[in-house]
Amino acid sequence: MPALTIKLAFSLMLEVRGLRLSLPDRGHKPAFGRTPMLEILKGVDLSVPAGASVGVVGESGSGKSTLARTLVRLYRPTAGTIVFDGEEVGSLEGMALRSLRTRMQMVFQDSQSALNPRLRIGTILADPFIVHGRVRTTTEALARAEALLEQVGLSRQYLFRYPHQLSGGQRQRIGIARAIALGPRLVLADEIVSGLDVSVQVQILELLSTLRASTGMAVVLISHDLSVVRTFCDSVIVMRHGEIVEAGPTASLFEAPQHPYTRRLLRAIPLPEVDPSWIDSVNLIED
Amino acid sequence: MSDTPTLDIDGLHLSIGTTPILRDVSLQLRRGRIMGLVGESGGGKTMVGKAVLDVLPDVARITAGSIKFEGRDLLSMTQRQRRLLRGKSISMILQNPMSALNPAFRIEHQMVDVMRFHLGIGAREARERARDMLDAVQIRDPDRVLRLYPHELSGGMCQRVVISIAFSCEPQLIIADEPTTALDVTVQHQILKLIKVMQARTNSAVLFITHDLGVVAKVCDTIAVLYAGMILEAGPVEKIFAAPAHDYTRALMNAAPRYDRPNALLRSIPAALREKLQQDARAYDQTRVFAHA
Amino acid sequence: MNIRLIAGLTVLVVLVVAAVLAPWLAPHDPMTQSLFNQLLPPAWLAGGDANFLLGTDNLGRDLLSRLIYGAQPALLVMFVGATLSGMLGVVLGLIAGFFGGWLDAVISRIVDVFMSFPPMLLAIVLVAVVGPGVGAVITAIILIGWTRSCRLVRGEVLALREQEFVTSARVLGVSRLRMIVHEILPNLLPLLSVLFGLEMGRAIVTETILSFVGFSSSSIPTWGSIIADSRPYIYQAWWAMAYPTLVIMIAVLGLNALGDGLRQATDPLARR
């Protein structure tokens, strides 16, 4: 549908076409010679309009996390294009890449390891401002850090704490605060609620929604949890083995899933309703 | 005999230092039944399983109550008696299957070892049985898998092996602590089905510890809800999912997003409710202090 | 209460005080020989002299004074040797671990070569080339010591580099230098504390051995040279060898404890 693509191009903030990525396959490294390459992303297309929330779902090994990491350019794509705000960012280097970091940020899954255990929260949050020269003094940086804390619903006393003194939910708030510090246009959230209690999950996702509404940033939510994506995203892509099996607006994809894999995924989710037949409802042997 | 519960925990009180972790926990589990023990992290659900298995951390102390297995008081048994029960009559399935298996040994070695120790059978017979068990957990090429090391298996495959080991001595009781939390949904479904099938085959009782109400609704017969070390509500799943009596159970059900109800208002558990429950817990601790005085 | 830190600091303070105040603390000149007082036993043994608290050596020199003065070269060697060998090892280890690739390959192979060479032989060859003296001893300590810190630091950095907070810093656009200084280095502090304590202890031991084989020609007695001088008289005067050995052991144990204590003190995870 080239016509449609052209029509939408002006409103699309991020447009990914035919994204491929191969990484060295360390598991099969021979004693001598070159490490074989393994293709993780096999031609991914993705469009994110400004201010939208897009869900990326899939199981482990589907490449969804690698997709996020490629979009923030932790990896350099093997092929394909990533157009962000009208600029091809797939091959950026050096200062241009650094400037991309102010506009595109990421929140990581494991809040424990994503925050430097030896730095106080204040230092962690002041970092973005210092690194990108947005402040002149440490006092100024700390003031910005304090404002950030408030934005994610934490009081200023946390400035002086270390990450391990916070709960998982609080740490994830810090992760979000750091990501939104420079006012990015797009935030990639990689499994940010897995491992948290459900009641804390809701708070974190709501915080992200509120911030999205107030700042106009777009969010790409990577998750294995279809219920989370259903509740918080406008559109969804379903990934499997490095490919997109189905994509579309959330409501239609969930109400009328086209691909058998999507249907299987949905059926496999145990809803909190007593149903003795559920256990036999899905094929045990993989197709 | 048939009306003796397989697991009968009565008034269990457990503390770490001076901090109470479990407060007057009582639950009964019968043969052939699966009980879901649900709650949030830090609620003490894992400690219940550890107390039954006798793998509590050194700092934990059981200060009151009893744990009976098939009518026998576990807490008055010697370490050796409990060790002999563990693995044979009471076995476990844990969250991380990779760490449950010893990375230094082949699957065969680990399966055969357990069976020879607990069942007193020969190596040849144990190997034969290991093959059958892997077959029963739907592993397609058991002979090949027996020769592999744990790291050569996927998470789902590993958990199947763990399940087959757990059921290999036909235990009366299985403690399953978050056995599918680390797995993908489709794999989770397969593993839950396996646990169900194996449990029916051996007519074991299963204490299924999980944070996921959905899983409880699908595989358990009864449910117990734990918060701050207190059982707030327990009963048959049909009854409690249809009409939860406790505010906390209701709040927990409303907190989880559901793909079939995208527009439902999600509410995290109200701070006031948490505060009230914490107060109850403190009040309970007070009465205990006076009871001891 | 950090008992190791207190014990280690105590040993360190005693060493520093002994070295700095040696001219005032020592009852005798360490070099003054006295043919009348050869091989005197410690004061409390039969035949001991209260003027020579720990006894004398074969040339009648006061053992206590020699031990006190010996703290000077020991301190010099341990501070300069451990600091420089540590710095060299840490910098190269950081570069190898953080940048990887051919840099890592080159540095790691150099470490391998150095480690495959018997360390004492290396030191002896070096001293033979440069000529004896404190400078040569320190150079030897650096050449032997840097490989250990380099390898340990490289391993630790490799593990740290995989941590999500380093990735997070990359996504933030943090420069590589800032990443090393700001993200990696603070996490190396516990390792470096332990390493520094161990290396200071090792420096003293290395100095002892080199002095013992006669490669430290210094005007001031070193603990190693005291042991070497008294070796032929071990059967008549055990004390002349026992006390310096004891002093060395206490110093090394204290310095190791200091490293451990520093690790505990610098660990924010220990704070609640």
Short mmCIF file of C-alpha atoms in Angstrom, two decimals, chain A residues 7 16 30 45 62 71 85 88 92 112 121 134 163 181 193 198 202 222 274:
data_model
loop_
_atom_site.label_atom_id
_atom_site.label_comp_id
_atom_site.label_asym_id
_atom_site.label_seq_id
_atom_site.Cartn_x
_atom_site.Cartn_y
_atom_site.Cartn_z
CA LYS A 7 -0.45 9.90 2.83
CA VAL A 16 10.57 1.61 10.30
CA PRO A 30 33.79 -22.19 16.52
CA ASP A 45 7.89 -2.68 9.62
CA SER A 62 10.49 -13.15 19.30
CA LEU A 71 15.41 1.54 17.55
CA ASP A 85 11.12 12.90 12.63
CA GLU A 88 17.15 8.52 8.76
CA LEU A 92 23.87 7.84 12.75
CA GLN A 112 17.50 -3.24 39.81
CA ILE A 121 18.99 8.78 43.06
CA ARG A 134 21.30 21.54 30.01
CA PRO A 163 18.56 2.36 44.40
CA ALA A 181 14.28 14.02 31.76
CA VAL A 193 6.11 -3.91 34.65
CA VAL A 198 -0.24 -6.34 39.70
CA VAL A 202 -1.28 -0.50 37.32
CA ILE A 222 7.20 -3.88 24.73
CA VAL A 274 -13.15 -20.47 36.72
#
